[in-house]
mmCIF file of C-alpha atoms and ligand atoms in Angstrom:
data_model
loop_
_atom_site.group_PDB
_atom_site.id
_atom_site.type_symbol
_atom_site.label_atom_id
_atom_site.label_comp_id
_atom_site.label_asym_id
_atom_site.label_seq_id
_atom_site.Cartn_x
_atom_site.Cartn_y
_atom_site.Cartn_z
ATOM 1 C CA UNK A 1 0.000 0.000 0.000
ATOM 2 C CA UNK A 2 1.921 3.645 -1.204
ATOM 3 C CA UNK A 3 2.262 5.564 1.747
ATOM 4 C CA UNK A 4 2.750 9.800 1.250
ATOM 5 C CA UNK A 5 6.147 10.685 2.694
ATOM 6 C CA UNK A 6 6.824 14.180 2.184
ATOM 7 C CA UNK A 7 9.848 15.317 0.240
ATOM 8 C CA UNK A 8 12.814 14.531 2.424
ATOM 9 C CA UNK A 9 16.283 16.545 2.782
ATOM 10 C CA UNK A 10 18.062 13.624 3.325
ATOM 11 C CA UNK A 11 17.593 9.974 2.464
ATOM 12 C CA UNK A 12 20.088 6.760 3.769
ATOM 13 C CA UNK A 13 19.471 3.899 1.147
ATOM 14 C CA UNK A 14 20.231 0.201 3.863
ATOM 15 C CA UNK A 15 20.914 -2.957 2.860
ATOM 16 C CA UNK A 16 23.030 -5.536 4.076
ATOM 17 C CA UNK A 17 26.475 -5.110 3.456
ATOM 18 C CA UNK A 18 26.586 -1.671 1.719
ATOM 19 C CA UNK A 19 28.508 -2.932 -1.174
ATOM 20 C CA UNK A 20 25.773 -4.318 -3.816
ATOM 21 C CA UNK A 21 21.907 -2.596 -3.293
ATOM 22 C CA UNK A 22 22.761 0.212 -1.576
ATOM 23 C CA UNK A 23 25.114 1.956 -3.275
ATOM 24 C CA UNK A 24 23.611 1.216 -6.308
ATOM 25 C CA UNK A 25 20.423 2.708 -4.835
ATOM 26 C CA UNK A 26 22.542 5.971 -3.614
ATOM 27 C CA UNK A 27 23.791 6.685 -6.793
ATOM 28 C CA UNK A 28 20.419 6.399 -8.479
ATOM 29 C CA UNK A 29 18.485 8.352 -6.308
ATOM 30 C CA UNK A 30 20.857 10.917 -6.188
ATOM 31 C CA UNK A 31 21.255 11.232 -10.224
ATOM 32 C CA UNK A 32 17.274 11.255 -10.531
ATOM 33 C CA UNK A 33 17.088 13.934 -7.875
ATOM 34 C CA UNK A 34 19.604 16.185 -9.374
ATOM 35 C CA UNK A 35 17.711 15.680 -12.963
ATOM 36 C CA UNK A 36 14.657 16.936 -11.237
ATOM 37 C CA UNK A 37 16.561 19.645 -9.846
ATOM 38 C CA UNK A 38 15.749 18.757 -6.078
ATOM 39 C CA UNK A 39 18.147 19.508 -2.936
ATOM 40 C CA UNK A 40 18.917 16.193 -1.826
ATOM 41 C CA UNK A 41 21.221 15.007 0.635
ATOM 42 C CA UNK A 42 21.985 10.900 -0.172
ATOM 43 C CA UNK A 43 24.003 8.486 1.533
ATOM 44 C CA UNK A 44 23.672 5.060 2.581
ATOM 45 C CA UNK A 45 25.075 2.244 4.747
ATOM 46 C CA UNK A 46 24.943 -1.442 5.790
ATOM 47 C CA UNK A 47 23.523 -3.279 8.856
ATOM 48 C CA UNK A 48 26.421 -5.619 8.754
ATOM 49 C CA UNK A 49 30.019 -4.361 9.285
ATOM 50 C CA UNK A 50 31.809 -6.999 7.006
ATOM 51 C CA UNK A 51 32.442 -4.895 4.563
ATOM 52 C CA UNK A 52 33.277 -1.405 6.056
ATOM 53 C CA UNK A 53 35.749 0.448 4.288
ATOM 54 C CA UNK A 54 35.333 -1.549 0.937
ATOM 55 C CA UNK A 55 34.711 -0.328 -2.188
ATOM 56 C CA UNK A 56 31.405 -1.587 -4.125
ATOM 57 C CA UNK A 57 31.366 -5.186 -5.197
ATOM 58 C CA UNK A 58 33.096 -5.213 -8.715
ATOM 59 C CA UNK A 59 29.974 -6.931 -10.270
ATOM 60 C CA UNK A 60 27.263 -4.276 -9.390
ATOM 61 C CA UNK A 61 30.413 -1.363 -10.391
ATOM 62 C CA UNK A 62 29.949 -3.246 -13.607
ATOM 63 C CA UNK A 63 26.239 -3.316 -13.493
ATOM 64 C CA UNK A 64 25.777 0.595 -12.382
ATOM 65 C CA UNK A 65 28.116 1.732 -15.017
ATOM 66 C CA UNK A 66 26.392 -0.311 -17.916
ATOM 67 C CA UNK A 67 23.499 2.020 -16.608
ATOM 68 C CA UNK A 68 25.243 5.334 -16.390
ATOM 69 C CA UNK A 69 25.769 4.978 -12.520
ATOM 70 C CA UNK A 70 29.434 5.755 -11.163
ATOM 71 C CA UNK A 71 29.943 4.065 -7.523
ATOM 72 C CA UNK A 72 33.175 2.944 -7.616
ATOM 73 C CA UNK A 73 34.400 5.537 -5.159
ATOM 74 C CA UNK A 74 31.689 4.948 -3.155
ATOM 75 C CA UNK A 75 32.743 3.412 0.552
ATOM 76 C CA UNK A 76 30.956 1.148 2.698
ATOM 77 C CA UNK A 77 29.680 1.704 6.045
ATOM 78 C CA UNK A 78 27.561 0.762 9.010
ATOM 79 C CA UNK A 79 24.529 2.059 9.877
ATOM 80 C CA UNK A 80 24.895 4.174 13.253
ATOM 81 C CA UNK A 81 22.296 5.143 15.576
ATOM 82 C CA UNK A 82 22.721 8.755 15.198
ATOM 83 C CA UNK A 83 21.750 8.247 11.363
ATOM 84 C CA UNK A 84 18.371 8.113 12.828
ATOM 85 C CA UNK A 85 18.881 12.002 13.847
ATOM 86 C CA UNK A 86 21.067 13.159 10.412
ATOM 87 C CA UNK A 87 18.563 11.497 8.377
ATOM 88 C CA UNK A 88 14.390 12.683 7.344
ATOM 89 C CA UNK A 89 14.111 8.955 5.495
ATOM 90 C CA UNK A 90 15.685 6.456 5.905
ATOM 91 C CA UNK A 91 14.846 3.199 3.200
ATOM 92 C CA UNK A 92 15.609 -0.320 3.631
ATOM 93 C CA UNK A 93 16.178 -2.616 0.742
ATOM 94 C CA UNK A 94 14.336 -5.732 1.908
ATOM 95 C CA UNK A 95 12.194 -6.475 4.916
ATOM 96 C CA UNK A 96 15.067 -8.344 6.787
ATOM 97 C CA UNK A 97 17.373 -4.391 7.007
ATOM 98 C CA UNK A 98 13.910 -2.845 8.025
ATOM 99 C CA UNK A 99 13.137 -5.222 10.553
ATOM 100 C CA UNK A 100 16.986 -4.547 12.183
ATOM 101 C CA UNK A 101 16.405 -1.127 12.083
ATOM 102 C CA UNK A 102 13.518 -1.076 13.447
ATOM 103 C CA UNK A 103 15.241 -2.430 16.216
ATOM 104 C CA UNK A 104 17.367 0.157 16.400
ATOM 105 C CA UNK A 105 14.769 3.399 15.893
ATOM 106 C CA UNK A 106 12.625 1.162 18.834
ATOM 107 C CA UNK A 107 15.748 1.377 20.986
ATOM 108 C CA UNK A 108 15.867 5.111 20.253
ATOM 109 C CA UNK A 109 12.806 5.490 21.373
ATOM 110 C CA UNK A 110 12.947 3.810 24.454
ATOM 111 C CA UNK A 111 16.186 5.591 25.318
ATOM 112 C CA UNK A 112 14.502 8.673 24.840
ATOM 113 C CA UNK A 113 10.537 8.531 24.313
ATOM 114 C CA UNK A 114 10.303 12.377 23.853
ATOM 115 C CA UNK A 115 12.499 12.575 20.872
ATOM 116 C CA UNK A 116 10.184 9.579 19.040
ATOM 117 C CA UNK A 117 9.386 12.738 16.469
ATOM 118 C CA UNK A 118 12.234 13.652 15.549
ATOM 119 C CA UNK A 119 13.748 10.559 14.059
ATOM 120 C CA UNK A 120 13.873 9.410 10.846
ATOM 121 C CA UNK A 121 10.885 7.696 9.016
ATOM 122 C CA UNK A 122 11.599 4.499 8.261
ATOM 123 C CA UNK A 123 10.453 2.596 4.910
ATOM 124 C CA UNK A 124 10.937 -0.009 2.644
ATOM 125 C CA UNK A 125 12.574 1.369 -0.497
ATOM 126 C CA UNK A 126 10.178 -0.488 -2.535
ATOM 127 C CA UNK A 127 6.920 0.547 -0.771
ATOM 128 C CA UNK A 128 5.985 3.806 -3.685
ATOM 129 C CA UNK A 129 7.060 1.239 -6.512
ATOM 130 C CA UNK A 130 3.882 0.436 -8.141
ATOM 131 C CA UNK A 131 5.890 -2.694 -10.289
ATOM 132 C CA UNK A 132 7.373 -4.195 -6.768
ATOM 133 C CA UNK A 133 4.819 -2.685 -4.404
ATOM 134 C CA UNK A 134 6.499 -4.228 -0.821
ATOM 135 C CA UNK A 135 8.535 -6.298 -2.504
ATOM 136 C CA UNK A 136 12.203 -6.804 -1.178
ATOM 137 C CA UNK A 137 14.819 -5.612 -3.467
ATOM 138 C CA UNK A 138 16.289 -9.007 -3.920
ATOM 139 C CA UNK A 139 20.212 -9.620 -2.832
ATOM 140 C CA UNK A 140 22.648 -10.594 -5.550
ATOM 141 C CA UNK A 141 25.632 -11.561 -3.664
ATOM 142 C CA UNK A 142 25.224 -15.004 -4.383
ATOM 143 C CA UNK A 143 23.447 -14.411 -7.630
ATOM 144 C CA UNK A 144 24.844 -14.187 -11.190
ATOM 145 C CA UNK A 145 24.571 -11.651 -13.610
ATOM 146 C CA UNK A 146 20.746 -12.096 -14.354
ATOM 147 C CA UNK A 147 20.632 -11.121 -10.503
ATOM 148 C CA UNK A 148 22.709 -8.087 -10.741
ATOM 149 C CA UNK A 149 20.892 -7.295 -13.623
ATOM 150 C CA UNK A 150 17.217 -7.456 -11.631
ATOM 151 C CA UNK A 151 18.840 -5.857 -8.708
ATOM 152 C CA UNK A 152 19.488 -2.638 -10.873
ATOM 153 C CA UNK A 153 16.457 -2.739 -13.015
ATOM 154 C CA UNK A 154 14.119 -3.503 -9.419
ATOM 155 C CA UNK A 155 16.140 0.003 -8.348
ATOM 156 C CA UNK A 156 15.496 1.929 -11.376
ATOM 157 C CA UNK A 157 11.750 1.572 -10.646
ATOM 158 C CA UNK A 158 11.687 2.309 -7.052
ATOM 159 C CA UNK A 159 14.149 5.641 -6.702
ATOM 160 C CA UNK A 160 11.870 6.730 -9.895
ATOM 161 C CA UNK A 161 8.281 6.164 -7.837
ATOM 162 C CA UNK A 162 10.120 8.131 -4.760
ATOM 163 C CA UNK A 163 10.853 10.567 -7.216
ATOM 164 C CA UNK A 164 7.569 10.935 -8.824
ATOM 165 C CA UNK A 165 5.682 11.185 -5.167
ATOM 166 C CA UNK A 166 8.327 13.686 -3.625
ATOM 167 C CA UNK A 167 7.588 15.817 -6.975
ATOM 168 C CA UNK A 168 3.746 16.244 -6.130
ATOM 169 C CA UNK A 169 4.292 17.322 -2.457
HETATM 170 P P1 4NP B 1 24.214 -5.964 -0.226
HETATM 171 O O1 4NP B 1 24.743 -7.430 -0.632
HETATM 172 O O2 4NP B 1 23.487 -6.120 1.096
HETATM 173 O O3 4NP B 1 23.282 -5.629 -1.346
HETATM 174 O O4 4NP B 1 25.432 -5.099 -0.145
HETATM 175 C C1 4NP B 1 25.490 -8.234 0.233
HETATM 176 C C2 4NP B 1 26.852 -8.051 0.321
HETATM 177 C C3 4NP B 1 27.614 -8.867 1.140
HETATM 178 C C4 4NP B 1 26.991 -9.871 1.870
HETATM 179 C C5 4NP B 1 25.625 -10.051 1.786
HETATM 180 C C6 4NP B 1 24.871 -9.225 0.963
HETATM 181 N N1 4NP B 1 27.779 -10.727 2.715
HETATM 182 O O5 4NP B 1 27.221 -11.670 3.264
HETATM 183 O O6 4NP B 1 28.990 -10.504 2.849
#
C-alpha cells in the first residue's frame, strides 16, 4: 500500500552489506534527484560491518556503469544510531534491514521517548514502486549476472516512484 512521505532533505538507502543494493540505490536516487533539480542530501550504509571500508562489489560497479551509474568511489559503512537524527528517510532494501532497524529506531525510542518525532521515518525502499509494491529488493551476492541485472532494473523503478511522489508534495 503507497504511503505519502513528504519530500525529504536527506535519504540513507540500507541494505546488508553496503557494497551491492545500496550503493547502487545511492547513486540512483541521487542522479534522478539532481535531474529533477531537487536539494537532496543521499548516503547510505549497511547493517552488517563486514564490509566497512570496501569499495562496491566489482559486479554491481559493472552493473551501475552499464546504466550510467558511477559508484566505484563509493565506501561502505555501518549504519549508526545517530543516522536516525542526520537522516528525514531512511529506506531499507528488503524487509530483513527494516526489521533490524527497526530495532534500532525502537531502541531510540525507548532511550529517549520524547524525541520519538524527531527521528527518521523508516520505509521499505520499494513501498511507492507500483511494479514491486512491498517487494524486497532481492540480494545478488550469491546471484549471477541475471541477478545483478534485476537488482538494478528492481532500483530503477523504485528511486523513480520516490521521485515521482516527492515531486507532487
Ligand atoms: P548488499 O549485498 O546487502 O546488497 O550489499 C550483500 C553483500 C555482502 C553480503 C551479503 C549481501 N555478505 O554476506 O557478505
Amino acid at each position: 500500500m503507497p504511503i505519502k512521505v513528504s519530500a525529504p532533505k536527506s535519504v540513507l538507502l540500507v541494505c546488508l552489506g553496503n557494497i551491492c543494493r545500496s550503493p547502487t540505490a545511492e547513486e540512483v536516487l541521487r542522479q534522478k534527484a539532481a535531474v529533477e533539480g531537487m536539494s537532496l542530501t543521499v548516503d547510505s550504509a549497511g547493517t552488517g560491518d563486514w564490509h566497512i571500508g570496501k569499495h562496491p562489489d566489482d559486479r554491481a560497479i559493472a552493473h551501475a556503469k552499464a546504466y550510467g551509474y558511477a559508484i566505484s568511489k563509493l565506501v561502505a559503512r555501518q549504519v549508526q544510531p545517530d543516522d536516525f537524527y542526520q537522516f528525514d528517510l531512511i529506506l531499507a532494501m528488503d524487509k530483513q534491514n527494516l526489521q533490524d532497524l527497526q530495532a534500532i529506531k525502537d531502541r531510540l525510542i525507548n532511550e529517549n521517548p520524547e524525541q520519538s518525532e524527531t527521528l527518521a521515518k523508516l520505509v521499505l525502499f520499494s513501498e511507492e514502486d507500483p511494479i514491486h509494491a512491498g517487494e524486497d529488493v532481492p540480494d545478488p551476492y550469491y546471484g549471477g549476472d541475471e541477478a545483478f541485472e534485476r537488482c538494478i532494473a528492481h532500483i530503477e523503478s523504485g528511486a523513480n516512484a520516490w521521485i515521482e511522489s516527492w515531486k507532487s508534495c
